[in-house]
């Protein structure tokens, strides 16, 4: 299907912060366009819509509510072994992992889960829009607002401008570490409303500045819209010149991760940023994007993964909370390669050639901090134990590379910080936020950034 004027409707969403500002009619049109794209992807895969299984509901009172009973969560016999080659041979050395087995796992994630980035993605040119010498609380800070212009000379019908803000300590005499958050470029009014609902104390940005580090906020929807309607727009649409993607091509999570790599390209040119000490952080769907970015981009030195759930660090094979059938539905399929859809139709989650522990293993030997909220506040939908297990089962690869694993084989009590190894985990008492775990992450990261 060629680029059409109908899809111009979705351009507005590419740079939006949320759908709430749009009318119900507009949101209905986005839903309809997403359904249409989903249907054509099913057609490409040769799947009849009647073959697709419906995912469970996140509402505990619904008849088809997701399972929250831990005794029913393990419905699989074994997980794919990160240290066994596709031909059944065992990985016996760090060299075999780094040069051979890791590439096999990347190929499986490319083909079946997150999709393959095409070779023809245009270049990005960064422009500094403004530089502000100001304070954030008591901390002097230099804030740069940048835009990454993606070369659209090959298809001028689509423009992509990546939104990035960087804050670094104003009086630092040397380049500093920077933690990049997949987040939002709030207006002043939006930020004021958000902060009014937050507990008192320093913000995550202020905590980083207090440490002498910097922060960055990369806006994912400036790279690619968070819906199926926009799949022929944004960077995916530009690379495809407005045509519909094929089942093996990248989804939105991979596109957002690509954008994080382009931010690093800029960091490497900024004398205020120490590009050898970079971290990536995100929450929820942005947590999924953050672990994908960490797995694929070796220039990130550390990751802070907030409640990424299914499609992130949670084991997909677990029957608890959100399921593959939810991810592969018309509301979320755009995050993934089209090929992923088949695991909610003719195939099942137990047919997946990889699982989340292998995604975490792709980050090795670099440290990953996995964060979650309390189930009585955040809910069981995200499956905190499943995220812990995703980290735990990656441990064999870290140990092969001479690093420490998560340090436990049982799900820890709430508020217990497992931070002795290169895979860390902490479930805080709050809700769907990374906020309470920021001090623990910063302390953890300082072991690597302040040697």
Coordinates of C-alpha atoms in Angstrom, one line a residue:
X1 CA 0.0 0.0 0.0
X2 CA 1.5 3.3 -1.0
X3 CA 1.5 6.5 1.1
X4 CA -1.9 8.1 1.0
X5 CA -3.4 11.4 2.0
X6 CA -5.6 9.5 4.6
X7 CA -2.5 8.7 6.6
X8 CA -1.6 12.4 6.8
X9 CA -4.1 12.4 9.7
X10 CA -1.6 10.6 11.9
X11 CA 1.1 13.2 11.4
X12 CA -0.2 15.2 14.3
X13 CA 0.3 12.2 16.7
X14 CA 4.0 11.9 15.8
X15 CA 4.8 14.9 17.9
X16 CA 2.0 14.7 20.5
X17 CA 2.5 14.0 24.2
X18 CA -0.9 12.2 24.6
X19 CA -4.1 11.5 22.8
X20 CA -6.3 13.2 25.5
X21 CA -6.0 16.6 23.8
X22 CA -7.8 15.2 20.7
X23 CA -11.6 14.8 20.2
X24 CA -13.2 11.4 20.5
X25 CA -13.9 11.4 16.8
X26 CA -10.2 11.9 16.1
X27 CA -9.2 9.1 18.5
X28 CA -11.8 6.9 16.8
X29 CA -10.2 7.6 13.4
X30 CA -6.7 6.7 14.8
X31 CA -8.2 3.5 16.2
X32 CA -9.8 2.7 12.8
X33 CA -6.5 3.3 10.9
X34 CA -4.7 1.1 13.4
X35 CA -7.2 -1.7 12.9
X36 CA -6.8 -1.4 9.1
X37 CA -3.0 -1.6 9.3
X38 CA -3.3 -4.5 11.7
X39 CA -5.6 -6.3 9.3
X40 CA -3.2 -5.8 6.3
X41 CA -0.4 -7.3 8.5
X42 CA -2.5 -10.3 9.2
X43 CA -3.1 -10.6 5.4
X44 CA 0.7 -10.5 4.8
X45 CA 1.2 -13.2 7.4
X46 CA -1.6 -15.3 5.9
X47 CA -3.5 -15.3 9.2
X48 CA -7.3 -15.3 9.4
X49 CA -8.5 -12.8 12.1
X50 CA -10.6 -15.7 13.5
X51 CA -7.4 -17.5 14.4
X52 CA -6.2 -14.8 16.7
X53 CA -6.6 -15.4 20.5
X54 CA -7.9 -12.5 22.7
X55 CA -5.7 -11.4 25.5
X56 CA -6.9 -11.3 29.1
X57 CA -8.3 -8.2 30.7
X58 CA -6.4 -6.1 33.2
X59 CA -9.6 -5.6 35.2
X60 CA -9.7 -8.2 38.0
X61 CA -13.5 -8.2 38.0
X62 CA -13.9 -9.1 34.3
X63 CA -14.8 -12.7 33.4
X64 CA -11.6 -13.0 31.3
X65 CA -9.4 -11.3 33.9
X66 CA -5.7 -12.0 33.7
X67 CA -4.3 -14.6 36.0
X68 CA -2.8 -13.2 39.2
X69 CA -2.3 -16.6 41.0
X70 CA 1.4 -17.4 41.2
X71 CA 0.6 -21.1 41.5
X72 CA -0.8 -21.0 37.9
X73 CA 2.0 -18.8 36.4
X74 CA 4.5 -21.4 35.3
X75 CA 2.9 -23.2 32.3
X76 CA 6.1 -23.9 30.5
X77 CA 8.6 -26.7 31.0
X78 CA 11.8 -24.8 30.2
X79 CA 13.2 -21.6 28.8
X80 CA 15.3 -21.2 25.7
X81 CA 18.9 -21.5 26.9
X82 CA 21.0 -18.4 26.2
X83 CA 24.2 -20.6 26.3
X84 CA 23.1 -23.2 23.8
X85 CA 23.6 -22.6 20.1
X86 CA 20.8 -23.0 17.6
X87 CA 22.3 -26.4 16.6
X88 CA 22.2 -27.7 20.2
X89 CA 25.9 -27.2 21.0
X90 CA 26.9 -25.6 24.3
X91 CA 28.6 -22.2 24.5
X92 CA 31.8 -22.9 26.3
X93 CA 33.6 -19.6 26.4
X94 CA 33.1 -15.8 26.5
X95 CA 34.6 -15.6 23.0
X96 CA 32.0 -18.0 21.7
X97 CA 29.2 -15.9 23.3
X98 CA 30.5 -12.6 22.1
X99 CA 31.4 -13.7 18.5
X100 CA 28.8 -16.4 17.7
X101 CA 25.9 -17.1 20.1
X102 CA 25.0 -13.4 20.8
X103 CA 24.6 -12.8 17.1
X104 CA 22.2 -15.8 16.8
X105 CA 20.0 -14.4 19.6
X106 CA 20.1 -10.9 18.0
X107 CA 18.9 -12.4 14.7
X108 CA 16.0 -14.1 16.4
X109 CA 14.9 -10.9 18.2
X110 CA 15.3 -9.1 14.9
X111 CA 13.2 -11.5 12.9
X112 CA 10.6 -12.6 15.4
X113 CA 10.1 -9.9 18.1
X114 CA 11.3 -6.3 17.5
X115 CA 12.0 -6.3 13.8
X116 CA 15.0 -5.4 11.7
X117 CA 16.2 -1.9 11.1
X118 CA 16.5 -1.3 7.4
X119 CA 19.9 -0.4 5.9
X120 CA 18.6 2.8 4.3
X121 CA 17.5 4.8 7.4
X122 CA 18.5 8.4 6.6
X123 CA 21.1 10.4 8.6
X124 CA 20.3 12.8 11.4
X125 CA 21.7 16.3 11.7
X126 CA 21.5 17.8 15.2
X127 CA 20.6 21.5 15.7
X128 CA 20.8 23.3 19.1
X129 CA 17.6 25.4 19.3
X130 CA 18.4 27.1 22.6
X131 CA 20.8 27.2 25.5
X132 CA 19.5 28.3 28.9
X133 CA 21.7 29.0 31.9
X134 CA 19.4 28.6 34.8
X135 CA 18.8 26.7 38.1
X136 CA 16.7 23.6 38.9
X137 CA 16.0 23.9 42.6
X138 CA 19.4 24.8 44.2
X139 CA 21.4 23.4 41.2
X140 CA 22.8 25.6 38.5
X141 CA 22.3 23.9 35.1
X142 CA 22.9 24.5 31.5
X143 CA 19.9 23.2 29.5
X144 CA 20.2 22.7 25.8
X145 CA 17.1 22.0 23.6
X146 CA 18.0 20.2 20.4
X147 CA 16.2 18.9 17.4
X148 CA 17.5 16.1 15.2
X149 CA 16.5 16.7 11.7
X150 CA 16.3 13.4 9.7
X151 CA 17.2 13.8 6.1
X152 CA 14.0 13.4 4.1
X153 CA 15.4 14.4 0.7
X154 CA 14.5 11.0 -0.6
X155 CA 10.9 11.3 0.5
X156 CA 9.9 14.9 1.3
X157 CA 6.3 13.9 2.1
X158 CA 7.4 12.8 5.6
X159 CA 9.4 14.9 8.1
X160 CA 10.9 13.6 11.3
X161 CA 12.4 16.0 13.9
X162 CA 13.7 14.3 17.0
X163 CA 13.1 16.2 20.3
X164 CA 16.0 16.1 22.8
X165 CA 16.7 18.2 26.0
X166 CA 20.1 17.9 27.8
X167 CA 20.9 19.4 31.2
X168 CA 24.4 19.4 32.6
X169 CA 25.8 21.0 35.8
X170 CA 26.6 24.7 35.0
X171 CA 29.9 24.9 36.9
X172 CA 31.4 21.5 36.0
X173 CA 35.0 21.7 34.7
X174 CA 34.9 18.4 33.0
X175 CA 32.6 16.2 30.9
X176 CA 29.9 14.4 33.0
X177 CA 27.9 11.2 32.8
X178 CA 24.4 11.6 31.4
X179 CA 21.3 9.5 32.0
X180 CA 18.8 9.7 29.1
X181 CA 15.2 9.2 29.9
X182 CA 12.6 8.2 27.3
X183 CA 10.0 10.8 28.3
X184 CA 8.1 14.0 27.6
X185 CA 8.9 17.5 26.7
X186 CA 6.3 19.0 29.1
X187 CA 4.9 22.5 28.8
X188 CA 5.2 24.6 31.9
X189 CA 1.6 24.0 32.8
X190 CA 1.8 20.3 32.3
X191 CA 4.9 20.1 34.4
X192 CA 3.3 22.1 37.2
X193 CA 0.3 19.7 37.3
X194 CA 2.5 16.7 37.2
X195 CA 4.8 17.9 40.1
X196 CA 1.8 18.8 42.2
X197 CA 0.9 15.1 42.3
X198 CA 4.4 13.9 43.2
X199 CA 5.8 13.4 46.7
X200 CA 8.0 16.1 48.1
X201 CA 11.8 15.8 47.6
X202 CA 14.3 16.3 44.8
X203 CA 13.2 15.3 41.3
X204 CA 15.3 12.7 39.4
X205 CA 16.9 15.5 37.4
X206 CA 17.9 17.3 40.7
X207 CA 19.3 14.1 42.1
X208 CA 21.5 13.6 39.1
X209 CA 22.7 17.3 39.2
X210 CA 23.4 16.9 42.9
X211 CA 25.7 14.0 42.0
X212 CA 27.5 16.2 39.4
X213 CA 25.9 14.2 36.5
X214 CA 23.7 15.3 33.7
X215 CA 20.3 14.3 32.3
X216 CA 18.6 14.1 29.0
X217 CA 15.0 13.7 27.9
X218 CA 14.4 12.1 24.5
X219 CA 10.8 12.3 23.3
X220 CA 9.9 8.9 21.6
X221 CA 6.8 10.2 19.8
X222 CA 8.9 12.7 18.0
X223 CA 10.6 9.7 16.4
X224 CA 7.6 7.4 15.8
X225 CA 4.0 7.7 16.8
X226 CA 2.8 5.2 19.5
X227 CA 0.0 3.6 17.4
X228 CA -0.5 1.5 14.3
X229 CA -2.1 4.4 12.5
X230 CA 1.3 6.1 12.3
X231 CA 3.3 3.2 11.2
X232 CA 3.6 4.6 7.7
X233 CA 4.8 7.9 9.1
X234 CA 7.6 8.8 11.4
X235 CA 11.1 7.2 10.9
X236 CA 9.6 3.9 9.9
X237 CA 7.4 5.5 7.3
X238 CA 10.3 7.7 6.1
X239 CA 12.6 4.8 5.7
X240 CA 9.9 2.9 3.8
X241 CA 9.0 6.0 1.7
X242 CA 5.4 5.8 2.9
X243 CA 4.8 2.2 2.1
X244 CA 3.5 -0.4 4.5
X245 CA 6.1 -2.3 6.4
X246 CA 6.7 -6.0 5.9
X247 CA 6.4 -8.6 8.7
X248 CA 10.1 -8.6 9.4
X249 CA 10.7 -4.9 9.6
X250 CA 11.1 -2.9 12.8
X251 CA 8.3 -1.9 15.1
X252 CA 8.0 1.2 17.3
X253 CA 10.1 -0.1 20.2
X254 CA 13.1 -0.7 17.9
X255 CA 12.5 2.7 16.2
X256 CA 12.6 4.5 19.6
X257 CA 15.8 2.6 20.5
X258 CA 17.2 3.7 17.1
X259 CA 16.5 7.3 18.2
X260 CA 18.4 6.8 21.4
X261 CA 21.4 5.7 19.4
X262 CA 21.2 8.9 17.3
X263 CA 21.2 10.9 20.6
X264 CA 24.5 9.2 21.4
X265 CA 25.8 10.4 18.1
X266 CA 25.2 13.9 19.3
X267 CA 26.6 13.3 22.8
X268 CA 29.9 12.2 21.3
X269 CA 30.3 15.7 19.9
X270 CA 29.3 17.6 23.0
X271 CA 32.3 18.6 25.3
X272 CA 30.0 18.7 28.3
X273 CA 29.0 15.0 28.0
X274 CA 31.2 12.1 28.8
X275 CA 30.1 9.7 26.1
X276 CA 31.9 6.8 27.9
X277 CA 29.4 7.1 30.8
X278 CA 25.9 7.1 29.4
X279 CA 22.8 5.5 30.8
X280 CA 19.3 4.9 29.5
X281 CA 16.1 4.9 31.5
X282 CA 12.4 4.5 30.8
X283 CA 9.1 3.5 32.5
X284 CA 6.4 1.1 31.2
X285 CA 6.4 1.1 27.4
X286 CA 9.4 3.4 27.6
X287 CA 10.9 0.8 29.9
X288 CA 10.5 -1.7 27.1
X289 CA 12.2 0.7 24.7
X290 CA 15.0 1.3 27.2
X291 CA 15.9 -2.4 27.5
X292 CA 15.7 -2.8 23.8
X293 CA 18.0 0.2 23.4
X294 CA 20.5 -1.2 26.0
X295 CA 20.5 -4.6 24.2
X296 CA 21.2 -3.2 20.8
X297 CA 23.4 -0.1 21.6
X298 CA 26.8 -1.0 23.1
X299 CA 27.6 2.7 23.8
X300 CA 25.1 2.7 26.7
X301 CA 27.1 1.8 29.8
X302 CA 24.1 1.2 32.1
X303 CA 20.3 0.9 32.1
X304 CA 17.6 1.7 34.5
X305 CA 14.5 -0.3 33.4
X306 CA 11.2 0.7 35.0
X307 CA 8.3 -1.7 35.1
X308 CA 8.8 -2.8 31.5
X309 CA 6.5 -5.8 31.9
X310 CA 5.7 -8.0 28.9
X311 CA 7.8 -7.1 25.9
X312 CA 10.5 -5.8 28.3
X313 CA 12.2 -7.8 31.0
X314 CA 9.2 -10.0 32.0
X315 CA 9.4 -13.6 30.9
X316 CA 6.8 -13.8 28.1
X317 CA 6.1 -17.5 28.8
X318 CA 4.7 -16.7 32.3
X319 CA 0.9 -16.9 32.6
X320 CA 0.5 -13.9 34.9
X321 CA -0.7 -10.4 34.0
X322 CA -0.3 -9.1 30.5
X323 CA 0.2 -11.8 27.9
X324 CA 1.5 -12.2 24.4
X325 CA -2.1 -12.1 23.1
X326 CA -2.4 -8.5 24.5
X327 CA 0.9 -7.4 22.9
X328 CA 0.0 -8.9 19.6
X329 CA -3.5 -7.2 19.5
X330 CA -4.3 -4.2 17.3
X331 CA -3.7 -1.9 20.3
X332 CA 0.0 -2.9 20.8
X333 CA 1.2 -4.8 17.8
X334 CA 2.9 -1.7 16.4
X335 CA 5.6 -2.0 19.1
X336 CA 6.9 -5.2 17.5
X337 CA 7.7 -6.8 14.2
X338 CA 4.7 -8.1 12.3
X339 CA 6.1 -11.6 12.7
X340 CA 5.4 -11.4 16.5
X341 CA 1.6 -11.4 15.8
X342 CA 1.7 -15.1 14.8
X343 CA 2.5 -16.1 18.4
X344 CA -1.1 -15.1 19.4
X345 CA -2.7 -17.0 16.5
X346 CA -1.4 -20.1 14.8
X347 CA 1.5 -20.3 17.3
X348 CA 1.8 -19.8 21.1
X349 CA 4.2 -18.1 23.5
X350 CA 5.9 -21.4 24.1
X351 CA 6.9 -21.5 20.4
X352 CA 8.9 -18.3 20.8
X353 CA 12.5 -19.0 20.0
X354 CA 13.7 -16.4 22.6
X355 CA 12.4 -14.9 25.8
X356 CA 13.1 -11.8 28.0
X357 CA 16.1 -13.3 29.8
X358 CA 17.9 -13.5 26.5
X359 CA 17.2 -9.8 25.9
X360 CA 18.7 -8.9 29.2
X361 CA 21.7 -11.2 28.4
X362 CA 22.3 -9.2 25.2
X363 CA 23.3 -6.3 27.6
X364 CA 26.1 -8.3 29.2
X365 CA 28.5 -7.5 30.7
X366 CA 27.1 -4.0 31.2
X367 CA 24.9 -3.4 34.4
X368 CA 21.1 -3.4 34.2
X369 CA 18.9 -2.2 37.1
X370 CA 15.4 -3.6 36.9
X371 CA 12.7 -1.6 38.8
X372 CA 9.1 -2.4 39.8
X373 CA 6.3 -1.0 41.9
X374 CA 4.2 -2.8 44.6
X375 CA 1.5 -5.1 43.3
X376 CA -1.1 -3.6 45.7
X377 CA -0.5 -0.2 44.1
X378 CA 0.8 -0.9 40.6
X379 CA -1.2 -4.1 40.1
X380 CA -0.2 -7.5 38.9
X381 CA -0.6 -6.7 35.2
X382 CA 3.1 -5.9 34.9
X383 CA 4.2 -9.1 36.8
X384 CA 7.1 -7.9 39.0
X385 CA 8.2 -11.5 39.6
X386 CA 8.3 -12.2 35.9
X387 CA 10.6 -9.2 35.5
X388 CA 12.9 -10.4 38.3
X389 CA 13.0 -13.8 36.6
X390 CA 14.0 -12.2 33.3
X391 CA 17.0 -10.8 35.1
X392 CA 17.7 -13.9 37.1
X393 CA 17.8 -16.2 34.1
X394 CA 20.2 -13.9 32.3
X395 CA 22.8 -14.5 35.0
X396 CA 24.5 -17.4 33.3
X397 CA 25.7 -15.2 30.5
X398 CA 27.0 -12.5 32.9
X399 CA 28.8 -15.2 34.9
X400 CA 30.4 -16.6 31.7
X401 CA 31.7 -13.1 31.1
X402 CA 33.2 -12.8 34.5
X403 CA 30.5 -10.7 36.1
X404 CA 28.0 -11.2 38.9
X405 CA 24.4 -12.2 38.5
X406 CA 21.3 -11.0 40.3
X407 CA 22.5 -12.7 43.5
X408 CA 19.2 -14.5 44.3
X409 CA 17.1 -17.4 43.0
X410 CA 14.0 -16.5 44.9
X411 CA 11.8 -13.4 44.4
X412 CA 12.9 -11.0 47.1
X413 CA 10.7 -9.2 49.7
X414 CA 9.5 -5.8 48.7
X415 CA 12.0 -2.9 49.3
X416 CA 14.9 -5.4 49.1
X417 CA 17.7 -4.0 46.9
X418 CA 19.6 -6.7 45.1
X419 CA 22.5 -4.5 43.9
X420 CA 25.7 -6.5 44.4
X421 CA 25.8 -7.8 40.8
X422 CA 25.7 -6.5 37.3
X423 CA 22.0 -7.4 37.2
X424 CA 20.1 -5.5 39.9
X425 CA 16.5 -5.6 41.1
X426 CA 14.3 -3.6 43.5
X427 CA 10.6 -3.5 44.0
X428 CA 9.6 -0.3 45.8
X429 CA 6.4 0.4 47.7
X430 CA 5.0 2.9 45.3
X431 CA 3.0 2.6 42.1
X432 CA 3.7 2.8 38.4
X433 CA 6.9 5.0 38.6
X434 CA 10.6 4.8 38.9
X435 CA 10.7 7.6 41.4
X436 CA 11.4 5.7 44.7
X437 CA 14.2 3.7 43.0
X438 CA 16.1 6.7 41.6
X439 CA 18.3 7.1 44.7
X440 CA 19.1 3.3 44.6
X441 CA 19.9 3.4 40.9
X442 CA 22.2 6.5 41.3
X443 CA 24.1 4.8 44.1
X444 CA 24.3 1.6 42.0
X445 CA 25.5 3.5 38.9
X446 CA 28.1 5.4 40.9
X447 CA 30.0 2.2 41.4
X448 CA 30.6 2.1 37.6
X449 CA 30.7 5.9 36.9
X450 CA 32.9 7.0 39.8
X451 CA 35.7 4.4 39.9

